[in-house]
GROMACS .gro file of C-alpha atoms in nm:
model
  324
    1UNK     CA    1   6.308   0.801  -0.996
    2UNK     CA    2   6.218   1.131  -0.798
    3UNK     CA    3   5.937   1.099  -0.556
    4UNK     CA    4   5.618   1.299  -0.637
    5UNK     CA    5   5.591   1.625  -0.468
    6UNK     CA    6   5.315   1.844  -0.393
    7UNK     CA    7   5.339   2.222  -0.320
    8UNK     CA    8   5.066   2.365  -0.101
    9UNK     CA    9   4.991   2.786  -0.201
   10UNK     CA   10   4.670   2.909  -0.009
   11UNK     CA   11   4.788   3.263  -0.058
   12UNK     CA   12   4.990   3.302  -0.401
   13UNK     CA   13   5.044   3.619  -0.575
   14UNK     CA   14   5.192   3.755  -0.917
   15UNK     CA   15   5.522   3.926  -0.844
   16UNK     CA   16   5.581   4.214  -1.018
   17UNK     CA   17   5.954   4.337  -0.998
   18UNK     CA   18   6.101   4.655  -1.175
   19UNK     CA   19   6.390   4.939  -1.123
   20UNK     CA   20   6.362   5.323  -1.102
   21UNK     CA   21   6.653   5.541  -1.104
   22UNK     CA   22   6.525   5.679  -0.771
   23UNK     CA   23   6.271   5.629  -0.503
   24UNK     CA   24   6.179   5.966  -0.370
   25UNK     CA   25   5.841   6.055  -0.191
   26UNK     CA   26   5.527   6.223  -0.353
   27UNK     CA   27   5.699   6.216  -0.688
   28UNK     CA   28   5.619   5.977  -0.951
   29UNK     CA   29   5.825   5.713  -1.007
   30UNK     CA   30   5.938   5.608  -1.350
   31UNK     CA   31   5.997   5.225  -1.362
   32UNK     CA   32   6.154   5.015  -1.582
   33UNK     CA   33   6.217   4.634  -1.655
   34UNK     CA   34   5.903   4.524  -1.545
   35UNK     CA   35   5.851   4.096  -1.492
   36UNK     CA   36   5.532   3.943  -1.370
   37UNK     CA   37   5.618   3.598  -1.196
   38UNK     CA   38   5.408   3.320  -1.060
   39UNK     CA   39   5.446   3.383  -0.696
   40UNK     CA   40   5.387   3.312  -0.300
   41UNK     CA   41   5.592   3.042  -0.113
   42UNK     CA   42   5.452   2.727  -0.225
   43UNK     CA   43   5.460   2.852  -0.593
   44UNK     CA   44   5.831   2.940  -0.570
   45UNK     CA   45   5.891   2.631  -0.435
   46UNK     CA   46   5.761   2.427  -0.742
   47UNK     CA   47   5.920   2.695  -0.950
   48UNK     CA   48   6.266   2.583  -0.797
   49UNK     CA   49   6.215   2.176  -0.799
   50UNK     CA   50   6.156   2.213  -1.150
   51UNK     CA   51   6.478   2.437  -1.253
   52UNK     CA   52   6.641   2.174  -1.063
   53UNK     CA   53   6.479   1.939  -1.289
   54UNK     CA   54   6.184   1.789  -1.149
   55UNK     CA   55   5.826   1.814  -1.206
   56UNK     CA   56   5.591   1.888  -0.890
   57UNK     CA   57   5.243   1.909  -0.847
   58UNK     CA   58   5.128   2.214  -0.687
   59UNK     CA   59   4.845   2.287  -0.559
   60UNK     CA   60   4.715   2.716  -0.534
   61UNK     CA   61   4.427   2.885  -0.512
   62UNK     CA   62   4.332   3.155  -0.792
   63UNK     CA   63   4.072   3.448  -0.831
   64UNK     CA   64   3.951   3.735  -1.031
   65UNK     CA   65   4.155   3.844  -1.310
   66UNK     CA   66   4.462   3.879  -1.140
   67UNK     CA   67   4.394   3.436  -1.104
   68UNK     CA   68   4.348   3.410  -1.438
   69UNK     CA   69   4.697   3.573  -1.520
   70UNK     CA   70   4.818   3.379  -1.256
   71UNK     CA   71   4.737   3.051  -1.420
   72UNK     CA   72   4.799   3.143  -1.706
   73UNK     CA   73   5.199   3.217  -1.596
   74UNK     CA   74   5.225   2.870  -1.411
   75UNK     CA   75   5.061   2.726  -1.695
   76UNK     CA   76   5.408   2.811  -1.896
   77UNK     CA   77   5.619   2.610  -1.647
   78UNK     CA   78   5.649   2.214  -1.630
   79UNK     CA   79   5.466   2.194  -1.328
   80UNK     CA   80   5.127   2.017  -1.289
   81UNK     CA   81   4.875   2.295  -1.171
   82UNK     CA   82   4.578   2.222  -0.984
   83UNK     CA   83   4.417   2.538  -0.972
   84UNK     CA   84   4.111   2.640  -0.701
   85UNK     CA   85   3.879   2.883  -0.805
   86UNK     CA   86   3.856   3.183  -0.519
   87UNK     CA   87   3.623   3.432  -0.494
   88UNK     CA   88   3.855   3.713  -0.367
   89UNK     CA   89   4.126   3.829  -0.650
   90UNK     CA   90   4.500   3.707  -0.676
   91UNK     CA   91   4.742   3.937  -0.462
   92UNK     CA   92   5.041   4.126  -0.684
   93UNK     CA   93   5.305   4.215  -0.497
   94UNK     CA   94   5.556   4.482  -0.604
   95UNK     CA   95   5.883   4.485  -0.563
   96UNK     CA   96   6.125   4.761  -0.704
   97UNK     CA   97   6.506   4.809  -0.721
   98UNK     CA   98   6.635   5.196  -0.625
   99UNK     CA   99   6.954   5.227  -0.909
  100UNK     CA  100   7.092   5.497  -0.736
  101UNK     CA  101   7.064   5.398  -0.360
  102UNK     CA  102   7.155   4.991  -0.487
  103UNK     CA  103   6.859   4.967  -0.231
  104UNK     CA  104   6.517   4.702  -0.263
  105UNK     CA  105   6.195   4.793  -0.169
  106UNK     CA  106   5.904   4.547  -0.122
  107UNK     CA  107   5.543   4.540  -0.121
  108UNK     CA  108   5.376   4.239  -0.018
  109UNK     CA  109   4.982   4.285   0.031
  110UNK     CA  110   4.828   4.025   0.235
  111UNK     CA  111   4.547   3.892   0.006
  112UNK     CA  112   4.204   3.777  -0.021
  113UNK     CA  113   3.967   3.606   0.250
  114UNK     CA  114   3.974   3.217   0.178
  115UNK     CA  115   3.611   3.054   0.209
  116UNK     CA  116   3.542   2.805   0.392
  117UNK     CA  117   3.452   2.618   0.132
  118UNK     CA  118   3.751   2.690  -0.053
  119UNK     CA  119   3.964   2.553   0.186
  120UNK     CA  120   3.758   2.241   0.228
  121UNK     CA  121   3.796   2.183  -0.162
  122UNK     CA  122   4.179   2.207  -0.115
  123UNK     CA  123   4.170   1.980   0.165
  124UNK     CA  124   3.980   1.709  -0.005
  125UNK     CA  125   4.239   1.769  -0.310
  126UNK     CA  126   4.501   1.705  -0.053
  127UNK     CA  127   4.311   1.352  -0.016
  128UNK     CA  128   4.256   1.275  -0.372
  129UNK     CA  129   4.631   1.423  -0.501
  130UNK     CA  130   4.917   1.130  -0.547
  131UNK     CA  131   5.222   1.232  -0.348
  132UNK     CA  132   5.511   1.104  -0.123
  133UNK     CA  133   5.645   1.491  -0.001
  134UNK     CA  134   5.376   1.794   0.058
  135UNK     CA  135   5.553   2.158   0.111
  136UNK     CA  136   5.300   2.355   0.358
  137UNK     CA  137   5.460   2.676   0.295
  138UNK     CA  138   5.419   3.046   0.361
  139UNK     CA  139   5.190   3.296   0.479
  140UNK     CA  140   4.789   3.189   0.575
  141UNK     CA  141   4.515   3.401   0.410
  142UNK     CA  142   4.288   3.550   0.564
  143UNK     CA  143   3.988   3.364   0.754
  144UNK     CA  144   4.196   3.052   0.750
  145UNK     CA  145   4.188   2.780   1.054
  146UNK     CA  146   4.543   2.902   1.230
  147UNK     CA  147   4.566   2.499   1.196
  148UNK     CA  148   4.551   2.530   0.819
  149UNK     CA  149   4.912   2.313   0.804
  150UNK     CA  150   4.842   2.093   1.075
  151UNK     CA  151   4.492   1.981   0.915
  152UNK     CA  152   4.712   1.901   0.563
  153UNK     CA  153   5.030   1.703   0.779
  154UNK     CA  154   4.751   1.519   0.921
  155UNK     CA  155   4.603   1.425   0.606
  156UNK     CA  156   4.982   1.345   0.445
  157UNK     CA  157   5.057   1.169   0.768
  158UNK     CA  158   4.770   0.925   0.723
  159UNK     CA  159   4.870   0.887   0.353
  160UNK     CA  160   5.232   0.786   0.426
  161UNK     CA  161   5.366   1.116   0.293
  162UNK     CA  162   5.664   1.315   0.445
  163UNK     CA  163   5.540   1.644   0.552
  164UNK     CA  164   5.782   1.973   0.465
  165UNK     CA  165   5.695   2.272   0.666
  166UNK     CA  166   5.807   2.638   0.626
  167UNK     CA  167   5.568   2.873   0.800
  168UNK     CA  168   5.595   3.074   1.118
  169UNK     CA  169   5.367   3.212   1.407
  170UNK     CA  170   5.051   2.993   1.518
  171UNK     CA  171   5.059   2.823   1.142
  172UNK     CA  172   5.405   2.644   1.252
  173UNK     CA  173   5.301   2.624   1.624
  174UNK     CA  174   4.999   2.440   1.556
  175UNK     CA  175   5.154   2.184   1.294
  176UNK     CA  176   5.433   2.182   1.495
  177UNK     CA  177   5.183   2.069   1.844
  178UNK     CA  178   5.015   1.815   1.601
  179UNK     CA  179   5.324   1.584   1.517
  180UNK     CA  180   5.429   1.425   1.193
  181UNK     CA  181   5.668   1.644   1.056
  182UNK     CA  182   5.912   1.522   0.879
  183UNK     CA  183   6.151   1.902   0.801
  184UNK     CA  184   6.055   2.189   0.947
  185UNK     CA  185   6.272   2.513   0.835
  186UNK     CA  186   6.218   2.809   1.047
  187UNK     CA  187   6.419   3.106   1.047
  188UNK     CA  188   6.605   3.220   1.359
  189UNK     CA  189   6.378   3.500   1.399
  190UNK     CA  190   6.066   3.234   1.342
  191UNK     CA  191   6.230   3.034   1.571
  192UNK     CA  192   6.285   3.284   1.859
  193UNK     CA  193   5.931   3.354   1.808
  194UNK     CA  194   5.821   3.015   1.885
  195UNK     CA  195   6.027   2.998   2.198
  196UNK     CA  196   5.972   3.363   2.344
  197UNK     CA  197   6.306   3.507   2.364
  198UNK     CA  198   6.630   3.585   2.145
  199UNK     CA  199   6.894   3.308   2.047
  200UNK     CA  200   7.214   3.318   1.974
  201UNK     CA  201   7.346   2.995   1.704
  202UNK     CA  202   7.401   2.742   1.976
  203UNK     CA  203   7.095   2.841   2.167
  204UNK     CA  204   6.898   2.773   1.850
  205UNK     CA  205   7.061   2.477   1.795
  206UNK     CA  206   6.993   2.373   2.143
  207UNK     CA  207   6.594   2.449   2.105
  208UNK     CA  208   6.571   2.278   1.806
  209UNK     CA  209   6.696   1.978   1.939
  210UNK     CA  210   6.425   2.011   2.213
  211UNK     CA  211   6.116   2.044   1.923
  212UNK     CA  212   6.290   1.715   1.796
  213UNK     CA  213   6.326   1.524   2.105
  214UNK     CA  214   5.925   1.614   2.196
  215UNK     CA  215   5.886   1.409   1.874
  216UNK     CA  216   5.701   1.694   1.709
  217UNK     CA  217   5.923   1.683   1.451
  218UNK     CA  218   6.199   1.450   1.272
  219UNK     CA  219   6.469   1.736   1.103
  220UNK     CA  220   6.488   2.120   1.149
  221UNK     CA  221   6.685   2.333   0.941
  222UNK     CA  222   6.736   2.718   1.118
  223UNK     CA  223   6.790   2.957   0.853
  224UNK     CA  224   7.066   3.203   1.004
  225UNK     CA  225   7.089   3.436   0.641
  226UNK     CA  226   7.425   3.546   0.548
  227UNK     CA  227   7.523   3.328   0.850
  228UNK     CA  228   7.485   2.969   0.706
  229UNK     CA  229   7.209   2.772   0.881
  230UNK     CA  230   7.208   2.481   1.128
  231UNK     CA  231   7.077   2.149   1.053
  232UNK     CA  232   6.893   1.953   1.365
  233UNK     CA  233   6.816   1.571   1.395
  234UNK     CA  234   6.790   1.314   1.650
  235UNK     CA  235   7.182   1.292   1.628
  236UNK     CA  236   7.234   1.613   1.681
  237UNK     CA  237   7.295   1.969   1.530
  238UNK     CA  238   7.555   2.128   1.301
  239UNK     CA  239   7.638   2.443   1.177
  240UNK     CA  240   7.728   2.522   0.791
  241UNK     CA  241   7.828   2.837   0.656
  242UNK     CA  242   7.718   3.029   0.374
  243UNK     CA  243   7.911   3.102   0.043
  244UNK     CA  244   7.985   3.485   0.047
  245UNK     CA  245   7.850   3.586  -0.260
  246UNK     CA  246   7.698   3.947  -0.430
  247UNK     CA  247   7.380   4.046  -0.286
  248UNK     CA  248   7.126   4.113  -0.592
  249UNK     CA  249   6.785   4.037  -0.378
  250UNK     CA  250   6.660   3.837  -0.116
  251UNK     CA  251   6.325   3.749  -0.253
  252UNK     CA  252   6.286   3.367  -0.273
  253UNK     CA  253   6.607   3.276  -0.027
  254UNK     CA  254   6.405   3.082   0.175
  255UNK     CA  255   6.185   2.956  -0.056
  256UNK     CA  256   6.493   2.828  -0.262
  257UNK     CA  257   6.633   2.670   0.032
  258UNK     CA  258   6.291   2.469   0.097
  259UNK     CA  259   6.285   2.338  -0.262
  260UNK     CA  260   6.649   2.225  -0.301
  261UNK     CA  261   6.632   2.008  -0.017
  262UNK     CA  262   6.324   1.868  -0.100
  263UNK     CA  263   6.364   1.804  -0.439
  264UNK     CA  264   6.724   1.638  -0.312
  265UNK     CA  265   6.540   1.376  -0.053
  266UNK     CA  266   6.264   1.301  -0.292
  267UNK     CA  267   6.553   1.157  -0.483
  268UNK     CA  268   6.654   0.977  -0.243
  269UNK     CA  269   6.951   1.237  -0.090
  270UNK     CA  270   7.027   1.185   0.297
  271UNK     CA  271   6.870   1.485   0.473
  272UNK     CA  272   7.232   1.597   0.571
  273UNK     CA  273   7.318   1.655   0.186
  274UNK     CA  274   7.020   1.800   0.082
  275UNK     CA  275   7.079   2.041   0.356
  276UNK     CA  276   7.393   2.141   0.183
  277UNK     CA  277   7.250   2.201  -0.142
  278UNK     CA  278   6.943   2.411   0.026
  279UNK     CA  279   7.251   2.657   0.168
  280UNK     CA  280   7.378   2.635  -0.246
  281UNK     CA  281   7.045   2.713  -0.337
  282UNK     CA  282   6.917   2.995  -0.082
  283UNK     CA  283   7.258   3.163  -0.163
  284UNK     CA  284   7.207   3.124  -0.548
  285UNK     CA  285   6.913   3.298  -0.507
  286UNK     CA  286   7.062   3.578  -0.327
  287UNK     CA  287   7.234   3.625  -0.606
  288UNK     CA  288   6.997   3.708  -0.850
  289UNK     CA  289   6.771   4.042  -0.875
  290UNK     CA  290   6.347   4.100  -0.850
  291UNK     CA  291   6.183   3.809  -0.834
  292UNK     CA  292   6.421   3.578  -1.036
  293UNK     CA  293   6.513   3.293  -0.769
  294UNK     CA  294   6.791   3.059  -0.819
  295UNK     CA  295   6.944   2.967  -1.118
  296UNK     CA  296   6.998   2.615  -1.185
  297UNK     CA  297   7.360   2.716  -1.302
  298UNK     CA  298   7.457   2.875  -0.952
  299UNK     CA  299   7.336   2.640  -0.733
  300UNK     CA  300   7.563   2.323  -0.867
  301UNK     CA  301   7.862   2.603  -0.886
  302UNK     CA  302   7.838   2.682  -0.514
  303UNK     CA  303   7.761   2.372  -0.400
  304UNK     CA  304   8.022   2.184  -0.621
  305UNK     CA  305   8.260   2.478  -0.441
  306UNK     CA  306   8.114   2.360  -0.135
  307UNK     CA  307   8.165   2.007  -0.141
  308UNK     CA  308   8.566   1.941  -0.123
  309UNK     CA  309   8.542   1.837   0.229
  310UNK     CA  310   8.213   1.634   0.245
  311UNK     CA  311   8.157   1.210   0.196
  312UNK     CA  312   8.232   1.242  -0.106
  313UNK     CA  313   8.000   0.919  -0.207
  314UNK     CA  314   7.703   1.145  -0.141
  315UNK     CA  315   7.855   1.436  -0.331
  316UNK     CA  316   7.840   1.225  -0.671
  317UNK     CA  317   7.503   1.094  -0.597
  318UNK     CA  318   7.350   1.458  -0.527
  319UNK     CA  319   7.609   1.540  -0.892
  320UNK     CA  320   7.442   1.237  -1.048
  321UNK     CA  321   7.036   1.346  -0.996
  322UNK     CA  322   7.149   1.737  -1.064
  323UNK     CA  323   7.348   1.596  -1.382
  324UNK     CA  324   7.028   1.341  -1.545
   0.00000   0.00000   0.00000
């Protein structure tokens, strides 16, 4: 039975995607094709663990009108909602596909002001909330503690839950500083960041190895884009490539990546396979256009691709939970 999840979204937004035939300045744009989507990191994540067939809690903050739709969208999905009233109103971010140029342009406002009250009331639902995995995931809002992430991992830590993190800046420094991480997946660039200077792949493999042996954290996963991503633990770090696939939009990549693997070790994956099917996954959602993510269909066909040369004993178990 799959471990229960919780997705953390301080700062979730509806995603609006649409095409025009051609983005030129001053002119209006005709678009066309428009979807609204439940959106924001944590909210894609628990969009992906249940296309992969589970059923997360999650965990979002929602305001103003723009909440209401909000809810109302993830109230569609086969996720268990536990919706925060804000004061400020729900972001929409806007993201539109040139025809002509094959080019994607994106819009991503930064939101509303969280209260302080608000973000006691989601820490205290962080306390009352059943879970074994927490995703702390994304972008802060505004007027939150920059040790938003590290006041939740504490809270999972001293509930026995495995703590996912995704951020970047002071969010992951500071959760990062205060321990208990169980998978932290910064990108190179987030990485580089962290440690003040540019990387190449074994340099980043070598500085993740370094967060890991402070004990800060258990696994790191360094998302490298079309260039795979490498996979750090206390034995070590490998590299794994990408599929080359069709490029249709990189919205959700990451957060694709962060739900495949943790909906894989909340079923009891090793973290080395669930790594495999986060590369299936970000890629899948490369794949698709707007604000789609993955599809359930081309994840298990590029990771089945994938999987020739792996223990093939975890390959059928990873086939097995994908397959009930």
């Amino acid at each position: 039975m799959m471990k229960k999840t919780l997705s953390v979204s301080l700062n979730p937004a509806i995603d609006v995607s649409c095409t025009a035939e051609n983005i030129k300045p001053t002119v209006k744009i005709r678009t066309h094709d428009q979807v609204n989507d439940p959106g924001g990191c944590g909210v894609n994540v628990a969009r992906v663990i249940e296309r992969l067939g589970g059923k997360p809690d999650l965990l979002y903050l929602a305001g103003g009108v723009t909440g209401a739709m909000l809810q109302e969208i993830i109230g569609e999905l086969s996720v268990i909602g536990h919706p925060i009233r804000a004061s400020g109103a729900t972001r929409i971010s806007y993201t539109v596909r040139d025809l002509e140029q094959g080019l994607e342009y994106r819009f991503i406002p930064e939101g509303p002001e969280i209260k302080d009250a608000e973000f006691e009331q989601a820490l205290n639902l962080a306390y009352e909330l059943d879970y074994e995995y927490i995703v702390l995931t994304g972008s802060l809002p505004k007027n939150a503690p920059l040790d938003a992430y590290a006041q939740f991992a504490k809270i999972a830590v001293e509930r026995g839950a495995k703590v996912i993190l995704d951020s970047s800046g002071r969010a992951l420094s500071s959760a990062l500083s205060h321990g208990g991480i169980h998978l932290a997946k910064p990108s190179l660039e987030e990485l580089e960041q962290l440690v003040g200077r540019r990387l190449d792949r074994d340099q980043a493999g070598a500085e993740a190895m370094k967060i890991i042996n402070r004990g800060s954290c258990e696994n790191i996963v360094v998302s490298l884009g079309a260039d795979g991503a490498i996979l750090a633990r206390k034995s070590g770090y490998f590299h794994a490539s990408a599929p080359k696939v069709k490029t249709g939009s990189a919205v959700g990549a990451g957060d694709s990546f962060v739900a495949a693997m943790v909906f894989s070790l909340a079923n009891g994956i090793s973290v080395e396979e669930a790594f495999h099917l986060g590369i299936a996954a970000g890629s899948a959602a490369v794949i698709t256009t707007g604000t789609q993510l993955c599809r359930r269909e081309d994840v298990l066909r590029l990771y089945r691709r994938a999987s020739s040369e792996r223990d093939q004993v975890e390959v059928r178990k990873m086939l097995a939970v994908l397959d009930t």
